[in-house]
PDB file of C-alpha atoms and ligand atoms in Angstrom:
ATOM      1  CA  MET A  16      53.147   8.667 282.069  1.00 58.00           C
ATOM      2  CA  THR A  17      52.391  11.358 284.785  1.00 82.00           C
ATOM      3  CA  GLU A  18      50.249  10.273 288.068  1.00 92.00           C
ATOM      4  CA  PRO A  19      46.744   9.580 287.243  1.00 96.00           C
ATOM      5  CA  LYS A  20      44.843  12.258 289.564  1.00 98.00           C
ATOM      6  CA  VAL A  21      41.012  13.110 289.825  1.00 98.00           C
ATOM      7  CA  THR A  22      40.532  17.094 287.920  1.00 98.00           C
ATOM      8  CA  GLY A  23      36.968  17.300 288.752  1.00 98.00           C
ATOM      9  CA  LEU A  24      33.766  16.892 290.213  1.00 98.00           C
ATOM     10  CA  ARG A  25      31.084  16.174 288.296  1.00 98.00           C
ATOM     11  CA  SER A  26      28.016  15.677 290.293  1.00 98.00           C
ATOM     12  CA  ILE A  27      26.176  14.242 292.833  1.00 98.00           C
ATOM     13  CA  ASP A  28      23.405  11.613 293.404  1.00 98.00           C
ATOM     14  CA  TYR A  29      20.973  12.138 296.340  1.00 98.00           C
ATOM     15  CA  ASN A  30      18.688  10.088 297.751  1.00 98.00           C
ATOM     16  CA  VAL A  31      15.204  11.588 297.916  1.00 98.00           C
ATOM     17  CA  THR A  32      11.098  10.474 298.814  1.00 97.00           C
ATOM     18  CA  ASP A  33      10.083  11.776 296.487  1.00 96.00           C
ATOM     19  CA  VAL A  34      11.604  12.393 293.301  1.00 96.00           C
ATOM     20  CA  ALA A  35       8.691  14.045 291.977  1.00 96.00           C
ATOM     21  CA  THR A  36       8.733  16.545 294.552  1.00 97.00           C
ATOM     22  CA  SER A  37      12.479  17.098 295.138  1.00 98.00           C
ATOM     23  CA  ALA A  38      13.013  17.225 291.236  1.00 97.00           C
ATOM     24  CA  ARG A  39      10.891  20.888 290.566  1.00 97.00           C
ATOM     25  CA  PHE A  40      13.269  22.627 293.577  1.00 98.00           C
ATOM     26  CA  TYR A  41      15.705  22.180 291.884  1.00 98.00           C
ATOM     27  CA  GLU A  42      13.701  23.509 288.452  1.00 98.00           C
ATOM     28  CA  ASN A  43      11.598  25.777 289.745  1.00 97.00           C
ATOM     29  CA  CYS A  44      13.604  26.859 293.215  1.00 98.00           C
ATOM     30  CA  TRP A  45      17.303  25.670 293.205  1.00 98.00           C
ATOM     31  CA  GLY A  46      17.940  26.758 289.524  1.00 98.00           C
ATOM     32  CA  LEU A  47      18.818  23.537 287.529  1.00 98.00           C
ATOM     33  CA  ALA A  48      17.014  22.372 284.685  1.00 98.00           C
ATOM     34  CA  PRO A  49      15.957  18.816 283.803  1.00 98.00           C
ATOM     35  CA  VAL A  50      18.004  17.138 281.045  1.00 98.00           C
ATOM     36  CA  ALA A  51      17.282  13.090 281.586  1.00 97.00           C
ATOM     37  CA  GLN A  52      15.059  10.822 282.513  1.00 95.00           C
ATOM     38  CA  GLU A  53      15.390   7.199 282.775  1.00 90.00           C
ATOM     39  CA  ALA A  54      13.803   4.276 285.110  1.00 81.00           C
ATOM     40  CA  GLY A  55      14.464   5.620 289.209  1.00 77.00           C
ATOM     41  CA  GLY A  56      16.517   8.673 288.538  1.00 91.00           C
ATOM     42  CA  GLN A  57      15.368  12.231 287.490  1.00 98.00           C
ATOM     43  CA  TYR A  58      19.071  14.301 285.868  1.00 98.00           C
ATOM     44  CA  LEU A  59      19.390  17.464 286.520  1.00 98.00           C
ATOM     45  CA  ARG A  60      22.254  20.642 284.652  1.00 98.00           C
ATOM     46  CA  ALA A  61      22.705  23.333 284.819  1.00 98.00           C
ATOM     47  CA  THR A  62      24.039  26.880 282.743  1.00 98.00           C
ATOM     48  CA  GLY A  63      27.250  24.633 282.438  1.00 98.00           C
ATOM     49  CA  ALA A  64      28.529  23.090 280.174  1.00 98.00           C
ATOM     50  CA  GLU A  65      28.869  19.750 282.588  1.00 98.00           C
ATOM     51  CA  HIS A  66      26.115  16.925 280.478  1.00 98.00           C
ATOM     52  CA  HIS A  67      24.035  16.077 284.631  1.00 98.00           C
ATOM     53  CA  ILE A  68      24.880  18.084 288.250  1.00 98.00           C
ATOM     54  CA  VAL A  69      22.250  16.132 290.062  1.00 98.00           C
ATOM     55  CA  VAL A  70      20.396  12.668 289.741  1.00 98.00           C
ATOM     56  CA  LEU A  71      17.844  12.220 291.935  1.00 98.00           C
ATOM     57  CA  HIS A  72      16.556   8.634 292.958  1.00 97.00           C
ATOM     58  CA  GLU A  73      13.772   7.770 294.873  1.00 96.00           C
ATOM     59  CA  ASN A  74      14.209   5.402 297.913  1.00 96.00           C
ATOM     60  CA  PRO A  75      13.224   5.759 301.983  1.00 96.00           C
ATOM     61  CA  THR A  76      15.905   7.682 303.561  1.00 96.00           C
ATOM     62  CA  ALA A  77      17.198  10.858 302.291  1.00 97.00           C
ATOM     63  CA  GLY A  78      21.038  11.516 301.978  1.00 97.00           C
ATOM     64  CA  VAL A  79      24.359  11.662 299.336  1.00 97.00           C
ATOM     65  CA  LYS A  80      23.795   8.019 297.559  1.00 97.00           C
ATOM     66  CA  CYS A  81      26.647   8.459 294.723  1.00 98.00           C
ATOM     67  CA  ILE A  82      29.665  11.903 294.092  1.00 98.00           C
ATOM     68  CA  ASN A  83      30.855  11.341 291.049  1.00 98.00           C
ATOM     69  CA  PHE A  84      34.289  13.283 289.546  1.00 98.00           C
ATOM     70  CA  GLY A  85      35.766  13.637 286.520  1.00 98.00           C
ATOM     71  CA  ALA A  86      38.875  12.468 285.080  1.00 98.00           C
ATOM     72  CA  ASP A  87      40.598  13.525 281.659  1.00 97.00           C
ATOM     73  CA  SER A  88      40.979  10.669 280.527  1.00 98.00           C
ATOM     74  CA  ARG A  89      40.353   6.505 279.918  1.00 98.00           C
ATOM     75  CA  ALA A  90      43.924   6.555 280.115  1.00 98.00           C
ATOM     76  CA  ALA A  91      44.115   8.784 283.387  1.00 98.00           C
ATOM     77  CA  VAL A  92      40.866   6.403 284.112  1.00 98.00           C
ATOM     78  CA  ASP A  93      42.310   3.034 284.097  1.00 98.00           C
ATOM     79  CA  GLY A  94      44.944   4.442 286.677  1.00 97.00           C
ATOM     80  CA  LEU A  95      42.277   5.710 288.992  1.00 97.00           C
ATOM     81  CA  HIS A  96      41.515   2.430 288.846  1.00 97.00           C
ATOM     82  CA  THR A  97      44.743   0.343 288.922  1.00 96.00           C
ATOM     83  CA  LYS A  98      45.849   2.803 291.909  1.00 96.00           C
ATOM     84  CA  LEU A  99      42.417   1.671 293.405  1.00 96.00           C
ATOM     85  CA  SER A 100      42.901  -1.877 293.694  1.00 94.00           C
ATOM     86  CA  GLY A 101      46.336  -1.628 294.889  1.00 92.00           C
ATOM     87  CA  PHE A 102      45.187   0.359 297.685  1.00 90.00           C
ATOM     88  CA  GLY A 103      42.347  -2.721 298.728  1.00 85.00           C
ATOM     89  CA  ALA A 104      39.409  -0.442 298.011  1.00 86.00           C
ATOM     90  CA  ALA A 105      35.948  -1.622 297.867  1.00 92.00           C
ATOM     91  CA  ILE A 106      35.361  -1.909 293.422  1.00 95.00           C
ATOM     92  CA  GLY A 107      32.316  -2.208 291.545  1.00 86.00           C
ATOM     93  CA  SER A 108      33.976  -3.191 288.152  1.00 89.00           C
ATOM     94  CA  ALA A 109      36.367  -2.916 285.935  1.00 95.00           C
ATOM     95  CA  PRO A 110      36.583   1.133 284.026  1.00 98.00           C
ATOM     96  CA  ALA A 111      33.640   0.329 281.017  1.00 98.00           C
ATOM     97  CA  PHE A 112      32.226   2.781 279.157  1.00 98.00           C
ATOM     98  CA  PHE A 113      28.254   4.094 281.202  1.00 96.00           C
ATOM     99  CA  SER A 114      24.974   3.334 279.591  1.00 94.00           C
ATOM    100  CA  LYS A 115      23.336   5.742 282.188  1.00 94.00           C
ATOM    101  CA  PRO A 116      22.680   9.198 280.316  1.00 96.00           C
ATOM    102  CA  GLY A 117      25.535  11.121 279.731  1.00 97.00           C
ATOM    103  CA  GLY A 118      27.497   8.306 278.867  1.00 96.00           C
ATOM    104  CA  GLY A 119      31.197   8.763 279.796  1.00 98.00           C
ATOM    105  CA  TYR A 120      33.872   5.809 280.886  1.00 98.00           C
ATOM    106  CA  GLY A 121      34.406   5.283 283.906  1.00 98.00           C
ATOM    107  CA  PHE A 122      33.938   2.854 287.349  1.00 98.00           C
ATOM    108  CA  ALA A 123      31.750   3.078 290.809  1.00 97.00           C
ATOM    109  CA  PHE A 124      34.559   2.385 294.383  1.00 97.00           C
ATOM    110  CA  SER A 125      33.922   3.276 298.174  1.00 96.00           C
ATOM    111  CA  ASP A 126      35.993   5.228 299.897  1.00 94.00           C
ATOM    112  CA  PRO A 127      37.378   3.946 303.643  1.00 91.00           C
ATOM    113  CA  ASP A 128      34.082   5.500 305.499  1.00 92.00           C
ATOM    114  CA  GLY A 129      31.762   3.617 302.956  1.00 94.00           C
ATOM    115  CA  GLN A 130      30.530   6.530 300.334  1.00 96.00           C
ATOM    116  CA  SER A 131      30.010   6.311 297.022  1.00 97.00           C
ATOM    117  CA  TYR A 132      31.358   7.521 293.981  1.00 98.00           C
ATOM    118  CA  THR A 133      32.412   7.024 290.052  1.00 98.00           C
ATOM    119  CA  ILE A 134      35.324   8.894 288.167  1.00 98.00           C
ATOM    120  CA  SER A 135      34.572   8.790 284.470  1.00 98.00           C
ATOM    121  CA  SER A 136      36.030  11.019 281.488  1.00 98.00           C
ATOM    122  CA  ASP A 137      33.990  11.168 278.229  1.00 98.00           C
ATOM    123  CA  VAL A 138      30.689  12.674 279.498  1.00 98.00           C
ATOM    124  CA  ILE A 139      28.377  14.590 277.438  1.00 98.00           C
ATOM    125  CA  GLN A 140      30.085  18.112 277.078  1.00 98.00           C
ATOM    126  CA  HIS A 141      26.484  20.616 276.753  1.00 98.00           C
ATOM    127  CA  GLY A 142      27.729  22.938 273.053  1.00 98.00           C
ATOM    128  CA  ASP A 143      25.808  26.056 275.209  1.00 98.00           C
ATOM    129  CA  ALA A 144      26.912  26.562 278.259  1.00 98.00           C
ATOM    130  CA  LYS A 145      26.639  30.080 279.921  1.00 98.00           C
ATOM    131  CA  MET A 146      26.340  32.169 282.159  1.00 97.00           C
ATOM    132  CA  VAL A 147      22.959  33.321 284.052  1.00 97.00           C
ATOM    133  CA  GLU A 148      22.806  36.370 286.785  1.00 94.00           C
ATOM    134  CA  ASP A 149      20.652  33.410 289.253  1.00 95.00           C
ATOM    135  CA  ARG A 150      21.790  30.341 288.329  1.00 98.00           C
ATOM    136  CA  PRO A 151      24.185  27.826 289.260  1.00 98.00           C
ATOM    137  CA  PHE A 152      26.567  26.773 286.456  1.00 98.00           C
ATOM    138  CA  LYS A 153      28.611  23.985 287.912  1.00 98.00           C
ATOM    139  CA  LEU A 154      28.461  21.928 291.022  1.00 98.00           C
ATOM    140  CA  SER A 155      31.116  23.639 293.254  1.00 98.00           C
ATOM    141  CA  HIS A 156      32.126  21.135 296.229  1.00 98.00           C
ATOM    142  CA  VAL A 157      30.650  18.793 298.406  1.00 98.00           C
ATOM    143  CA  VAL A 158      31.406  17.957 302.573  1.00 98.00           C
ATOM    144  CA  LEU A 159      31.430  15.131 304.284  1.00 98.00           C
ATOM    145  CA  ASN A 160      31.065  14.309 307.874  1.00 98.00           C
ATOM    146  CA  SER A 161      33.222  11.418 309.234  1.00 97.00           C
ATOM    147  CA  ASP A 162      34.232  10.568 312.344  1.00 97.00           C
ATOM    148  CA  LYS A 163      38.417   9.478 310.629  1.00 96.00           C
ATOM    149  CA  VAL A 164      39.176  12.920 309.005  1.00 97.00           C
ATOM    150  CA  ALA A 165      42.950  12.894 308.696  1.00 97.00           C
ATOM    151  CA  SER A 166      42.464   9.348 307.120  1.00 96.00           C
ATOM    152  CA  GLN A 167      39.692  10.598 304.489  1.00 97.00           C
ATOM    153  CA  GLU A 168      42.410  13.402 303.817  1.00 97.00           C
ATOM    154  CA  GLU A 169      45.402  10.532 303.122  1.00 97.00           C
ATOM    155  CA  PHE A 170      42.580   8.146 300.790  1.00 96.00           C
ATOM    156  CA  TYR A 171      42.191  10.486 298.737  1.00 97.00           C
ATOM    157  CA  CYS A 172      45.341  12.527 298.372  1.00 97.00           C
ATOM    158  CA  ASP A 173      47.059   9.388 298.003  1.00 96.00           C
ATOM    159  CA  VAL A 174      45.141   7.608 296.159  1.00 96.00           C
ATOM    160  CA  LEU A 175      43.226  10.186 294.006  1.00 97.00           C
ATOM    161  CA  GLY A 176      45.553  13.039 293.947  1.00 97.00           C
ATOM    162  CA  PHE A 177      43.966  16.156 295.585  1.00 98.00           C
ATOM    163  CA  LYS A 178      46.467  18.653 297.375  1.00 98.00           C
ATOM    164  CA  VAL A 179      44.934  19.701 300.321  1.00 98.00           C
ATOM    165  CA  SER A 180      44.178  23.505 300.067  1.00 98.00           C
ATOM    166  CA  ASP A 181      43.648  24.593 304.063  1.00 98.00           C
ATOM    167  CA  ARG A 182      43.441  22.662 307.380  1.00 97.00           C
ATOM    168  CA  THR A 183      40.769  24.380 310.594  1.00 95.00           C
ATOM    169  CA  ALA A 184      39.994  23.007 313.206  1.00 94.00           C
ATOM    170  CA  ARG A 185      36.040  22.273 311.612  1.00 95.00           C
ATOM    171  CA  MET A 186      37.174  20.867 308.387  1.00 96.00           C
ATOM    172  CA  ASN A 187      40.042  19.913 306.102  1.00 98.00           C
ATOM    173  CA  PHE A 188      39.717  21.629 302.695  1.00 98.00           C
ATOM    174  CA  ILE A 189      41.458  19.462 298.985  1.00 98.00           C
ATOM    175  CA  ARG A 190      41.419  20.494 295.892  1.00 98.00           C
ATOM    176  CA  CYS A 191      41.895  18.488 292.222  1.00 98.00           C
ATOM    177  CA  SER A 192      41.388  21.297 290.012  1.00 98.00           C
ATOM    178  CA  ALA A 193      42.223  25.352 290.437  1.00 98.00           C
ATOM    179  CA  ASP A 194      39.468  26.135 292.199  1.00 98.00           C
ATOM    180  CA  HIS A 195      39.877  26.303 296.902  1.00 98.00           C
ATOM    181  CA  HIS A 196      38.367  22.746 297.586  1.00 98.00           C
ATOM    182  CA  SER A 197      35.848  20.503 295.574  1.00 98.00           C
ATOM    183  CA  VAL A 198      36.161  18.452 299.136  1.00 98.00           C
ATOM    184  CA  ALA A 199      36.049  19.283 302.263  1.00 98.00           C
ATOM    185  CA  PHE A 200      36.263  16.936 305.388  1.00 98.00           C
ATOM    186  CA  ALA A 201      34.010  17.771 308.423  1.00 98.00           C
ATOM    187  CA  HIS A 202      35.464  16.793 312.324  1.00 97.00           C
ATOM    188  CA  ALA A 203      31.870  14.403 313.146  1.00 97.00           C
ATOM    189  CA  ASN A 204      31.057  11.350 315.289  1.00 95.00           C
ATOM    190  CA  GLY A 205      30.792   9.175 311.506  1.00 94.00           C
ATOM    191  CA  PRO A 206      30.347   9.695 307.729  1.00 96.00           C
ATOM    192  CA  SER A 207      27.447  11.424 306.353  1.00 97.00           C
ATOM    193  CA  LEU A 208      26.917  14.558 304.456  1.00 97.00           C
ATOM    194  CA  ASN A 209      27.143  18.070 305.664  1.00 98.00           C
ATOM    195  CA  HIS A 210      26.324  19.527 302.129  1.00 98.00           C
ATOM    196  CA  THR A 211      26.278  20.317 298.743  1.00 98.00           C
ATOM    197  CA  ALA A 212      27.863  23.369 296.747  1.00 98.00           C
ATOM    198  CA  PHE A 213      26.519  25.020 293.234  1.00 98.00           C
ATOM    199  CA  GLU A 214      28.241  27.903 292.242  1.00 98.00           C
ATOM    200  CA  VAL A 215      26.788  30.612 290.326  1.00 98.00           C
ATOM    201  CA  PRO A 216      28.824  33.692 288.710  1.00 98.00           C
ATOM    202  CA  THR A 217      28.343  36.452 290.937  1.00 98.00           C
ATOM    203  CA  PHE A 218      27.936  37.784 294.120  1.00 98.00           C
ATOM    204  CA  ASP A 219      24.547  39.825 292.428  1.00 98.00           C
ATOM    205  CA  ALA A 220      23.535  36.306 290.887  1.00 98.00           C
ATOM    206  CA  LEU A 221      24.293  35.076 294.584  1.00 98.00           C
ATOM    207  CA  MET A 222      21.455  37.334 295.887  1.00 98.00           C
ATOM    208  CA  ARG A 223      19.133  36.938 293.061  1.00 98.00           C
ATOM    209  CA  GLY A 224      19.219  33.494 293.604  1.00 98.00           C
ATOM    210  CA  SER A 225      18.501  33.592 297.128  1.00 98.00           C
ATOM    211  CA  GLY A 226      16.318  35.536 296.866  1.00 98.00           C
ATOM    212  CA  ARG A 227      14.210  33.843 294.856  1.00 98.00           C
ATOM    213  CA  MET A 228      14.388  30.806 297.703  1.00 98.00           C
ATOM    214  CA  LYS A 229      12.951  32.986 300.136  1.00 97.00           C
ATOM    215  CA  GLY A 230      10.562  34.241 297.338  1.00 97.00           C
ATOM    216  CA  LYS A 231       9.116  30.140 296.846  1.00 97.00           C
ATOM    217  CA  GLY A 232       9.108  30.505 300.975  1.00 97.00           C
ATOM    218  CA  PHE A 233      12.594  29.197 301.779  1.00 98.00           C
ATOM    219  CA  GLU A 234      14.556  30.519 305.217  1.00 97.00           C
ATOM    220  CA  VAL A 235      18.298  31.355 304.600  1.00 98.00           C
ATOM    221  CA  GLY A 236      19.978  28.905 306.950  1.00 98.00           C
ATOM    222  CA  TRP A 237      23.139  30.470 307.338  1.00 98.00           C
ATOM    223  CA  GLY A 238      24.676  33.659 304.722  1.00 96.00           C
ATOM    224  CA  VAL A 239      25.541  36.006 303.569  1.00 98.00           C
ATOM    225  CA  GLY A 240      28.491  35.613 304.235  1.00 97.00           C
ATOM    226  CA  ARG A 241      32.454  34.830 303.102  1.00 97.00           C
ATOM    227  CA  HIS A 242      34.045  31.370 304.019  1.00 96.00           C
ATOM    228  CA  GLY A 243      37.603  32.401 305.753  1.00 94.00           C
ATOM    229  CA  PRO A 244      39.334  28.812 303.662  1.00 96.00           C
ATOM    230  CA  GLY A 245      37.736  29.753 299.902  1.00 97.00           C
ATOM    231  CA  ASN A 246      37.127  32.851 300.530  1.00 97.00           C
ATOM    232  CA  ASN A 247      33.931  32.465 298.001  1.00 98.00           C
ATOM    233  CA  ILE A 248      30.506  33.927 299.697  1.00 98.00           C
ATOM    234  CA  PHE A 249      27.917  31.158 300.940  1.00 98.00           C
ATOM    235  CA  THR A 250      24.140  30.713 301.612  1.00 98.00           C
ATOM    236  CA  TYR A 251      22.919  28.543 303.404  1.00 98.00           C
ATOM    237  CA  PHE A 252      19.131  26.430 302.487  1.00 98.00           C
ATOM    238  CA  LEU A 253      17.071  23.602 303.560  1.00 98.00           C
ATOM    239  CA  ASP A 254      16.234  21.128 300.218  1.00 98.00           C
ATOM    240  CA  PRO A 255      12.852  19.243 300.390  1.00 98.00           C
ATOM    241  CA  ASN A 256      14.317  16.406 301.986  1.00 97.00           C
ATOM    242  CA  GLY A 257      15.708  18.631 304.940  1.00 98.00           C
ATOM    243  CA  LEU A 258      19.534  18.198 302.995  1.00 98.00           C
ATOM    244  CA  VAL A 259      21.917  21.047 303.561  1.00 98.00           C
ATOM    245  CA  VAL A 260      22.321  23.491 299.978  1.00 98.00           C
ATOM    246  CA  GLU A 261      24.619  26.628 299.079  1.00 98.00           C
ATOM    247  CA  TYR A 262      25.034  29.107 296.936  1.00 98.00           C
ATOM    248  CA  THR A 263      28.206  30.521 295.843  1.00 98.00           C
ATOM    249  CA  ALA A 264      29.922  32.808 294.119  1.00 98.00           C
ATOM    250  CA  GLU A 265      33.863  33.913 294.164  1.00 98.00           C
ATOM    251  CA  VAL A 266      35.583  30.179 295.102  1.00 98.00           C
ATOM    252  CA  GLU A 267      38.934  31.329 295.416  1.00 98.00           C
ATOM    253  CA  GLN A 268      41.860  29.661 292.268  1.00 98.00           C
ATOM    254  CA  VAL A 269      44.591  28.081 293.411  1.00 98.00           C
ATOM    255  CA  ASP A 270      47.594  27.312 292.143  1.00 97.00           C
ATOM    256  CA  ASP A 271      50.881  24.507 293.645  1.00 95.00           C
ATOM    257  CA  THR A 272      52.320  28.049 295.050  1.00 97.00           C
ATOM    258  CA  TYR A 273      49.402  27.736 297.374  1.00 98.00           C
ATOM    259  CA  ALA A 274      50.562  27.655 300.967  1.00 96.00           C
ATOM    260  CA  THR A 275      48.239  25.701 303.508  1.00 97.00           C
ATOM    261  CA  GLY A 276      47.621  27.068 306.435  1.00 96.00           C
ATOM    262  CA  GLY A 277      46.748  25.099 309.015  1.00 96.00           C
ATOM    263  CA  PRO A 278      43.789  25.677 312.859  1.00 94.00           C
ATOM    264  CA  GLU A 279      46.293  28.158 314.500  1.00 94.00           C
ATOM    265  CA  ASP A 280      47.152  29.809 311.238  1.00 92.00           C
ATOM    266  CA  TRP A 281      43.468  30.229 310.492  1.00 93.00           C
ATOM    267  CA  ALA A 282      42.214  30.548 313.977  1.00 91.00           C
ATOM    268  CA  LYS A 283      44.266  33.829 313.954  1.00 90.00           C
ATOM    269  CA  ARG A 284      43.638  35.299 310.494  1.00 89.00           C
ATOM    270  CA  VAL A 285      39.666  35.204 310.949  1.00 85.00           C
ATOM    271  CA  GLY A 286      38.683  33.886 313.566  1.00 73.00           C
ATOM    272  CA  GLY A 287      35.412  32.648 312.395  1.00 78.00           C
ATOM    273  CA  PRO A 288      33.283  30.527 309.571  1.00 83.00           C
ATOM    274  CA  ASP A 289      32.904  34.796 308.350  1.00 91.00           C
ATOM    275  CA  ARG A 290      35.334  37.341 307.388  1.00 95.00           C
ATOM    276  CA  TRP A 291      32.336  39.704 307.197  1.00 95.00           C
ATOM    277  CA  GLY A 292      31.405  39.503 311.124  1.00 92.00           C
ATOM    278  CA  PHE A 293      27.734  39.791 309.291  1.00 94.00           C
ATOM    279  CA  ALA A 294      26.842  35.101 309.264  1.00 94.00           C
ATOM    280  CA  GLY A 295      26.230  35.026 312.935  1.00 93.00           C
ATOM    281  CA  LEU A 296      25.628  30.415 313.485  1.00 94.00           C
ATOM    282  CA  PRO A 297      23.824  28.658 310.925  1.00 97.00           C
ATOM    283  CA  THR A 298      20.443  28.309 312.882  1.00 97.00           C
ATOM    284  CA  PRO A 299      20.222  25.353 314.764  1.00 97.00           C
ATOM    285  CA  LEU A 300      18.561  23.613 311.780  1.00 96.00           C
ATOM    286  CA  MET A 301      20.872  23.994 310.161  1.00 98.00           C
ATOM    287  CA  GLN A 302      23.630  22.624 312.326  1.00 97.00           C
ATOM    288  CA  LYS A 303      20.554  19.175 313.150  1.00 97.00           C
ATOM    289  CA  ALA A 304      21.116  18.461 309.408  1.00 98.00           C
ATOM    290  CA  MET A 305      24.638  20.133 308.780  1.00 98.00           C
ATOM    291  CA  GLY A 306      25.325  17.183 310.921  1.00 97.00           C
ATOM    292  CA  GLY A 307      23.838  14.885 308.415  1.00 96.00           C
ATOM    293  CA  ASP A 308      20.811  14.360 311.127  1.00 95.00           C
ATOM    294  CA  PRO A 309      18.534  16.053 307.625  1.00 94.00           C
ATOM    295  CA  GLN A 310      15.236  18.564 308.498  1.00 94.00           C
ATOM    296  CA  PRO A 311      12.746  18.878 305.951  1.00 95.00           C
ATOM    297  CA  PRO A 312      11.867  22.854 305.848  1.00 96.00           C
ATOM    298  CA  GLY A 313       7.752  21.974 304.996  1.00 94.00           C
ATOM    299  CA  VAL A 314       7.605  24.782 302.142  1.00 95.00           C
ATOM    300  CA  ASN A 315       4.824  23.794 299.603  1.00 91.00           C
ATOM    301  CA  VAL A 316       7.216  23.328 297.008  1.00 90.00           C
ATOM    302  CA  GLU A 317       6.120  25.298 293.551  1.00 76.00           C
TER     303      GLU A 317
HETATM  304 FE1  FE2 B 414      31.066  24.671 301.333  1.00 57.23          FE
END
């Protein structure tokens, strides 16, 4: 049997200070759609097949609650559970069928930084997936801050089956599918959420989504630009709690022939985080928020 591995990023659970306000933001401004609700949880989907890509939970402190990965089969889920048990990871319970919206077969665990995750197979997929020219169709990637980037990378690769795509002076980018990266770790003083990226169909869709956000009163915190590693186009905004969200498009598709670049390579190749030299630096508020210190933008969400 091939090594069990994670094969996709499904969704992210956020803690937010007011679920109703955040739900209005993610629906009316960011472009997701409500798909289910349960006590303490509002579920939103993109236009792609995944049952949901964001879950909002009410909590006095905003941040990332849980990151949810996919595996291809129940056997792969079981195999990953065995590997994580052998590694000594903190695991909630044995794999089982979830009773929450979207269902699926999986389990929960924490990484060495204390971040919570689930891995699941058999989550309900929508039959009406489509691309819409200003709406996200899937969760693209999550970037986590850490003061142990090398050991986090090792954990993800050795235990979860990720591969390293690139390393720069600021971040290590790792993949679990053809997408250049589904997770990256940013060098920081400790664990926190740096940002979450949502993929839209095209450059035009990214600009239309960004235009909608501006029209609702949200300032662009960084962008428009094109990243070095991943070659993806970006614009960054702050959600109502000051968590960083990114529209991205044209994410580079890679396979096992991809040549991993190091910090020196990228410094020579691009020399900055934007290939175009257009985006400049993130605003000071955005830099703080990316550092794990959420900066609420103070915009009334309609
Ligand atoms: Fe990103």
